[in-house]
Amino acid sequence: MNRQFDLNGLLGLSGPKVWYSNINWEQTVRTRARLPQIGNAAGDRLVRRLDQHQLFLAGADDTVLVHEQPDETFLDYLRYCGIRLPRIVVGTRDDQADLFEGGTAVPYLVDEAEDRFLESLRCRRIGPPPGLALELNDKVRTRLLCERHGFTVCDGRVCDSVEALEASYLELSEQMPDARFVIKTPYGSSGKSLFHVYGAKDFAFVAAYLQRGEQRGTGEFAVTIERWHDIDYNLNAQLLLWNGECRVVAVTSQRTNDVGVYRGSDLSPFVPTGVRERYEQEMLRLGNVLLDRGYAGFLGVDSIVDRSGLLIPVIEINARLTMVTYMLPLRQHLLERGCPHIVTESFDFRHDREIPFHQFHERIQAVLPERRKAGTVELDGRSGFLCFGYHRTFDEHVGKYWHRAFVLAWADTGETVGTIMAGVEQAIGELRSVRP
């Protein structure tokens, strides 16, 4: 596949780069405000394997450092689809330190540990200053930043104690008696930092939980409570801040469930011209604020337009690479081929035995035989699918293998894309029924 997304050109760089991931970093950040959640070691292992998605943004001359060797059958499939893969090295940044000596690195996220490590090896970093990255990934401090600079924010408050949270909930629920509210803690992705409050009983439960954590925890206490807005457009902007300039690289739309957990993206959403222009103007304004703070590199911004037409340009900032960032070359390739509908979605399923990639893919082909060629021979068909991630691990709590597949589908119409994704869902349902 001829990927036209020229990252080196955008950055004004030449030469190979080293890509690596520290994707579960937020689990190491401790605050006194912690929400109830169930620990899931198997799920965390699957998330760590998302480092393989770096393969799609890295150049053919680059090196991608991954925690585990990808399935060779899956890599052969990507090559067959025309993906030019970079060099793949298995290990950690510490045991592969020679890769970084005097070079250029692209970490998933920059923190103080990454900064010290790369500086010790005289390795150039593509990414923001670590302190600024930590600040912007903090959902509470992001809201305060937006308030300071006059960006529209959700109805709500920042609270520095459980008592302040209780007072804010009382005030907001009196003003908006039928509203759903969401309490956010500073760090966490995929809904892990959110607690939805549908009424007084929900609030009493979470307030008591937070009170216990505040009493035994260390560090600052900070949460926000905000009204949950009904949404018309769930937007995401990919920004590149580099050499004093802000570029809006892509506007996409997140696909989430009713409680805000990410399921996939519409990479070419319909957004009315007026809404898009207002949104991009706000993104450029945000980018210039962050440039003044010294930001450099990619970031993703989650935003909404609610049912009343209110644009809330910053729900949260991901001061790092995101799932959409990795898909930018594939997105551009398909747009240039005239494919107006491009979506991604993730699918989870458990099985008594480990399902190899080739069996998963063969099942999809059997369900969608008319997509056989488009889904396996380069990304040149008018419609088709690409499995861009397939990860497996054993879930010791339920005694089954947990599988997670990531699928990209494209077509001339949204209906056809929906048919493809429905076919993937059907194939997974059939796999569940296969006896060990």
XYZ file of C-alpha atoms in Angstrom:
436
model
C 0.000 0.000 0.000
C 1.288 3.440 -0.880
C 0.778 5.319 2.364
C 0.890 9.042 1.586
C 0.892 10.278 5.183
C 4.343 11.837 5.312
C 5.210 12.050 8.999
C 8.840 12.994 8.379
C 7.663 15.764 6.070
C 5.255 17.107 8.696
C 7.997 17.076 11.328
C 10.779 18.254 9.029
C 12.888 15.258 10.032
C 14.900 12.674 8.195
C 16.302 9.334 9.277
C 14.813 6.416 11.206
C 12.901 6.689 14.468
C 12.285 4.314 17.364
C 8.676 3.881 18.521
C 7.796 2.448 21.920
C 4.838 2.325 24.286
C 4.226 2.944 27.994
C 0.488 2.629 27.528
C -0.608 1.798 31.105
C 1.312 4.660 32.680
C -1.769 6.261 34.315
C -2.150 3.231 36.576
C 1.030 4.322 38.351
C -0.331 7.803 39.148
C -1.841 7.863 42.634
C -4.261 10.483 43.947
C -6.618 10.509 46.910
C -9.609 10.538 44.572
C -10.134 6.978 43.293
C -13.385 5.621 41.896
C -14.707 2.091 42.417
C -13.561 -0.253 39.681
C -12.811 -3.928 39.246
C -9.185 -4.828 38.590
C -8.658 -6.966 35.512
C -5.152 -8.265 34.875
C -6.172 -9.967 31.616
C -7.687 -6.737 30.308
C -4.546 -4.822 31.221
C -2.443 -7.352 29.298
C -4.622 -6.831 26.223
C -4.196 -3.064 26.507
C -0.403 -3.454 26.657
C -0.530 -5.261 23.325
C -1.928 -2.177 21.653
C 1.730 -1.225 21.219
C 1.528 -3.251 17.991
C -0.681 -0.525 16.488
C 2.444 1.614 16.190
C 3.225 -0.483 13.091
C 0.759 1.563 11.038
C 2.240 5.003 11.752
C 5.919 4.079 11.788
C 7.868 4.355 8.545
C 9.391 1.382 6.765
C 12.865 2.461 7.976
C 11.760 2.887 11.591
C 11.946 0.463 14.502
C 8.944 -0.436 16.667
C 9.654 -1.817 20.126
C 6.893 -4.147 21.376
C 6.379 -6.096 24.586
C 5.619 -9.392 22.837
C 6.318 -10.806 19.397
C 3.263 -10.331 17.153
C 1.681 -13.412 15.626
C 3.670 -14.121 12.445
C 0.488 -15.173 10.640
C -0.995 -11.772 11.428
C 2.134 -9.990 10.163
C 2.001 -12.026 6.941
C -1.617 -10.955 6.547
C -0.643 -7.278 6.887
C 2.113 -7.696 4.297
C -0.353 -9.405 1.972
C -2.642 -6.394 2.369
C 0.174 -4.142 1.206
C 1.261 -2.737 4.586
C 4.976 -1.934 4.583
C 6.049 -2.963 8.049
C 8.877 -1.374 10.029
C 11.538 -3.342 11.851
C 10.030 -5.044 14.911
C 12.065 -5.579 18.089
C 10.736 -7.339 21.201
C 11.770 -6.028 24.596
C 11.666 -2.984 26.859
C 13.335 0.375 26.443
C 15.812 -0.573 29.191
C 17.009 -3.853 27.704
C 17.080 -2.354 24.201
C 18.774 0.920 25.151
C 21.233 0.685 22.238
C 18.348 1.369 19.849
C 17.998 4.890 21.252
C 21.624 6.024 21.414
C 21.904 9.367 19.592
C 18.675 8.769 17.651
C 15.074 9.974 17.542
C 12.344 8.374 19.649
C 8.554 8.536 19.562
C 7.201 7.376 22.934
C 3.481 6.771 23.315
C 3.474 9.243 26.185
C 6.172 11.430 27.706
C 6.656 11.431 31.456
C 9.635 12.253 33.655
C 11.004 8.704 33.504
C 10.967 8.693 29.692
C 12.525 12.143 29.588
C 15.431 11.136 31.847
C 15.994 7.889 29.959
C 16.143 9.538 26.537
C 18.246 12.450 27.732
C 20.828 10.028 29.170
C 21.215 8.501 25.692
C 21.270 11.835 23.815
C 18.122 10.725 22.036
C 15.822 13.327 20.522
C 12.209 13.025 21.636
C 9.066 13.729 19.634
C 6.671 14.784 22.345
C 5.876 17.517 24.873
C 7.701 18.440 28.083
C 6.829 15.783 30.698
C 5.336 18.184 33.222
C 3.026 19.689 30.633
C 2.014 16.236 29.374
C 1.098 15.179 32.926
C -0.928 18.363 33.422
C -2.886 18.007 30.182
C -3.675 14.329 30.687
C -5.233 15.292 34.028
C -8.956 15.794 33.348
C -9.394 18.124 36.314
C -6.503 20.418 35.407
C -7.613 20.410 31.772
C -10.963 21.844 32.800
C -9.226 24.555 34.838
C -7.025 25.386 31.827
C -10.109 25.742 29.627
C -11.840 27.956 32.149
C -8.795 30.233 32.364
C -8.693 30.673 28.596
C -12.406 31.173 28.030
C -13.330 27.870 26.383
C -16.887 26.668 26.859
C -16.984 23.808 29.393
C -19.668 21.418 30.623
C -21.975 22.648 33.388
C -20.176 21.646 36.557
C -17.548 22.321 39.194
C -14.027 21.373 40.253
C -14.011 20.083 43.826
C -11.059 19.756 46.208
C -12.838 17.735 48.912
C -15.775 15.396 49.350
C -17.583 18.158 51.234
C -17.183 20.497 48.248
C -18.399 17.723 45.945
C -21.509 17.189 48.076
C -22.306 20.899 48.056
C -21.797 21.094 44.285
C -24.033 18.095 43.632
C -26.782 19.574 45.793
C -26.602 22.889 43.934
C -26.407 21.378 40.437
C -29.157 18.796 41.008
C -31.485 21.551 42.238
C -30.725 23.606 39.117
C -31.058 20.586 36.757
C -33.279 18.043 38.562
C -33.587 15.626 35.630
C -29.927 15.634 34.614
C -27.429 12.798 34.742
C -24.077 13.820 36.203
C -20.614 12.351 35.841
C -17.815 12.523 38.390
C -14.293 12.493 36.940
C -10.995 11.770 38.616
C -7.743 13.059 37.081
C -6.417 9.983 35.262
C -7.740 6.946 33.444
C -8.924 6.012 29.961
C -11.849 4.094 28.428
C -14.287 5.235 31.105
C -12.085 4.186 34.064
C -12.006 7.710 35.486
C -15.781 8.270 35.274
C -18.682 7.502 37.595
C -22.199 8.164 36.337
C -24.721 9.587 38.788
C -28.352 8.995 37.806
C -29.793 10.082 41.129
C -29.246 10.728 44.837
C -28.686 7.040 45.643
C -25.796 6.800 43.141
C -24.269 9.973 44.523
C -24.472 8.806 48.139
C -22.645 5.579 47.211
C -19.783 7.273 45.358
C -19.431 10.060 47.919
C -19.025 7.477 50.700
C -16.452 5.583 48.612
C -14.494 8.762 47.893
C -14.658 9.741 51.570
C -12.997 6.483 52.598
C -10.311 6.920 49.955
C -9.676 10.538 50.918
C -9.094 9.554 54.532
C -6.562 6.806 53.809
C -4.932 8.154 50.652
C -2.070 10.507 49.998
C -1.629 13.418 47.621
C -4.197 15.964 46.557
C -7.927 15.361 46.237
C -9.422 16.688 43.019
C -12.509 15.692 41.044
C -14.985 17.346 38.748
C -18.733 16.913 38.701
C -20.347 17.766 35.375
C -23.687 17.446 33.656
C -23.790 14.644 31.100
C -24.798 16.319 27.832
C -26.940 14.593 25.217
C -24.788 14.600 22.098
C -25.344 15.357 18.426
C -21.669 15.132 17.399
C -18.966 13.321 19.349
C -15.859 14.875 17.783
C -12.148 14.257 18.043
C -9.350 16.415 16.663
C -5.844 15.207 15.948
C -3.463 18.132 16.373
C 0.214 18.375 15.554
C 2.084 21.150 17.347
C 5.550 21.480 15.920
C 8.048 24.228 15.134
C 5.709 26.895 16.450
C 2.760 25.884 14.261
C -0.522 24.145 15.035
C -2.037 21.858 12.397
C -5.447 20.220 12.609
C -4.368 16.945 11.012
C -7.768 15.234 11.164
C -11.296 15.635 12.506
C -12.931 12.313 13.361
C -15.824 11.129 15.511
C -15.632 8.774 18.460
C -17.995 5.846 18.759
C -18.755 5.272 22.439
C -21.362 3.459 24.463
C -23.855 5.150 26.776
C -21.313 5.577 29.576
C -18.503 6.947 27.440
C -16.421 3.803 26.872
C -14.598 3.997 23.553
C -15.600 1.402 20.941
C -14.166 2.823 17.744
C -14.087 5.837 15.449
C -15.708 7.241 12.361
C -12.607 8.432 10.531
C -14.538 10.481 7.960
C -17.646 11.767 9.732
C -20.252 14.088 8.284
C -20.016 17.374 10.168
C -21.981 20.417 8.899
C -19.689 23.058 7.417
C -20.546 25.691 10.006
C -19.966 23.321 12.920
C -16.681 22.115 11.452
C -15.401 25.661 10.897
C -16.242 26.692 14.472
C -14.630 23.532 15.788
C -11.409 23.911 13.847
C -11.141 27.545 14.932
C -11.389 26.478 18.570
C -8.809 23.738 18.005
C -6.380 26.234 16.482
C -6.969 28.546 19.439
C -6.278 25.689 21.856
C -3.192 24.712 19.876
C -1.785 28.223 20.135
C -2.390 28.253 23.904
C -0.412 25.005 24.190
C 2.329 26.178 21.842
C 2.865 29.116 24.175
C 3.310 26.571 26.975
C 5.986 24.721 24.990
C 3.973 21.765 23.703
C 5.489 19.797 20.814
C 4.101 16.677 19.148
C 0.737 15.049 18.564
C -2.289 15.277 20.791
C -5.926 14.224 20.585
C -8.807 16.374 21.798
C -12.221 14.909 22.641
C -15.115 17.296 22.076
C -18.894 17.352 21.710
C -21.695 19.321 20.138
C -24.765 18.756 22.274
C -28.409 18.535 21.207
C -28.888 22.266 21.750
C -26.042 23.035 19.308
C -23.605 23.998 22.063
C -19.994 23.267 21.101
C -17.869 22.145 24.040
C -14.457 22.050 22.367
C -12.513 20.275 25.125
C -13.965 17.377 27.098
C -10.497 15.992 27.644
C -7.028 16.169 26.124
C -4.877 13.145 25.355
C -1.396 14.634 25.366
C 0.023 11.616 23.570
C -0.517 9.380 20.585
C -4.009 7.878 20.336
C -5.730 5.035 18.522
C -6.735 7.469 15.782
C -3.193 8.807 15.415
C -2.008 5.329 14.434
C -4.749 5.109 11.786
C -3.903 8.406 10.058
C -1.896 6.843 7.169
C -4.652 4.309 6.411
C -7.301 7.027 6.675
C -5.485 9.275 4.219
C -4.894 6.423 1.778
C -8.595 5.521 1.717
C -9.759 9.147 1.454
C -7.444 9.678 -1.512
C -8.982 6.608 -3.149
C -12.409 8.239 -2.825
C -13.788 6.134 0.034
C -16.107 8.491 1.959
C -17.083 6.123 4.783
C -14.308 4.772 7.026
C -14.897 3.379 10.508
C -13.035 1.358 13.124
C -14.449 -0.843 15.844
C -13.109 -3.222 18.477
C -14.683 -6.584 19.287
C -14.150 -8.709 22.403
C -14.985 -12.360 22.814
C -14.015 -15.187 25.153
C -13.584 -18.835 24.271
C -12.555 -22.062 25.992
C -9.580 -22.317 23.666
C -7.272 -19.860 21.958
C -8.566 -18.935 18.490
C -5.641 -18.287 16.105
C -5.785 -15.289 13.808
C -6.141 -17.289 10.587
C -9.276 -19.008 11.931
C -10.769 -15.670 12.993
C -10.087 -14.154 9.573
C -11.342 -17.175 7.643
C -14.616 -17.010 9.560
C -15.104 -13.344 8.558
C -14.377 -14.202 4.926
C -16.951 -16.999 5.053
C -19.583 -14.567 6.339
C -18.590 -11.800 3.900
C -17.461 -13.666 0.759
C -18.056 -10.653 -1.495
C -15.438 -8.753 0.566
C -12.863 -11.532 0.251
C -10.637 -9.757 -2.247
C -11.104 -6.267 -0.814
C -10.322 -7.514 2.654
C -7.159 -9.376 1.815
C -5.469 -7.908 -1.255
C -4.289 -4.377 -0.583
C -6.514 -1.534 0.494
C -7.581 -0.715 -3.048
C -11.161 -1.993 -3.223
C -14.144 0.348 -3.153
C -15.249 -1.452 -0.012
C -13.588 -3.883 2.340
C -12.159 -4.530 5.758
C -8.771 -4.798 7.425
C -8.130 -6.430 10.783
C -5.498 -4.068 12.177
C -5.133 -5.733 15.556
C -5.760 -9.173 17.013
C -4.743 -9.834 20.611
C -5.268 -12.809 22.917
C -4.619 -13.631 26.547
C -5.802 -16.162 29.103
C -8.286 -14.761 31.631
C -7.559 -16.716 34.787
C -10.664 -15.388 36.564
C -13.094 -17.067 34.160
C -10.823 -19.804 32.812
C -11.208 -18.690 29.196
C -9.134 -17.021 26.498
C -9.994 -13.378 25.962
C -9.696 -12.165 22.365
C -9.816 -8.576 21.121
C -9.988 -7.746 17.421
C -9.745 -4.309 15.813
C -11.390 -3.906 12.422
C -11.238 -1.085 9.879
C -14.052 -1.026 7.305
C -14.600 1.288 4.359
C -17.229 1.650 1.632
C -19.139 4.008 -0.644
C -22.074 4.110 1.745
C -22.569 4.017 5.466
C -25.047 1.160 4.996
C -22.355 -1.022 3.411
C -19.917 -0.259 6.225
C -22.627 -1.263 8.680
C -23.105 -4.533 6.791
C -19.395 -5.308 7.025
C -19.278 -4.665 10.771
C -22.432 -6.722 11.268
C -20.693 -9.536 9.392
C -17.715 -9.335 11.733
C -20.093 -9.514 14.699
C -21.818 -12.530 13.156
C -18.473 -14.262 12.571
C -17.504 -13.722 16.204
C -20.848 -15.141 17.304
C -20.180 -18.250 15.240
C -16.713 -18.607 16.744
C -18.215 -18.527 20.229
C -20.319 -21.546 19.343
C -17.369 -23.606 18.067
C -16.664 -26.508 20.398
C -13.133 -26.852 21.837
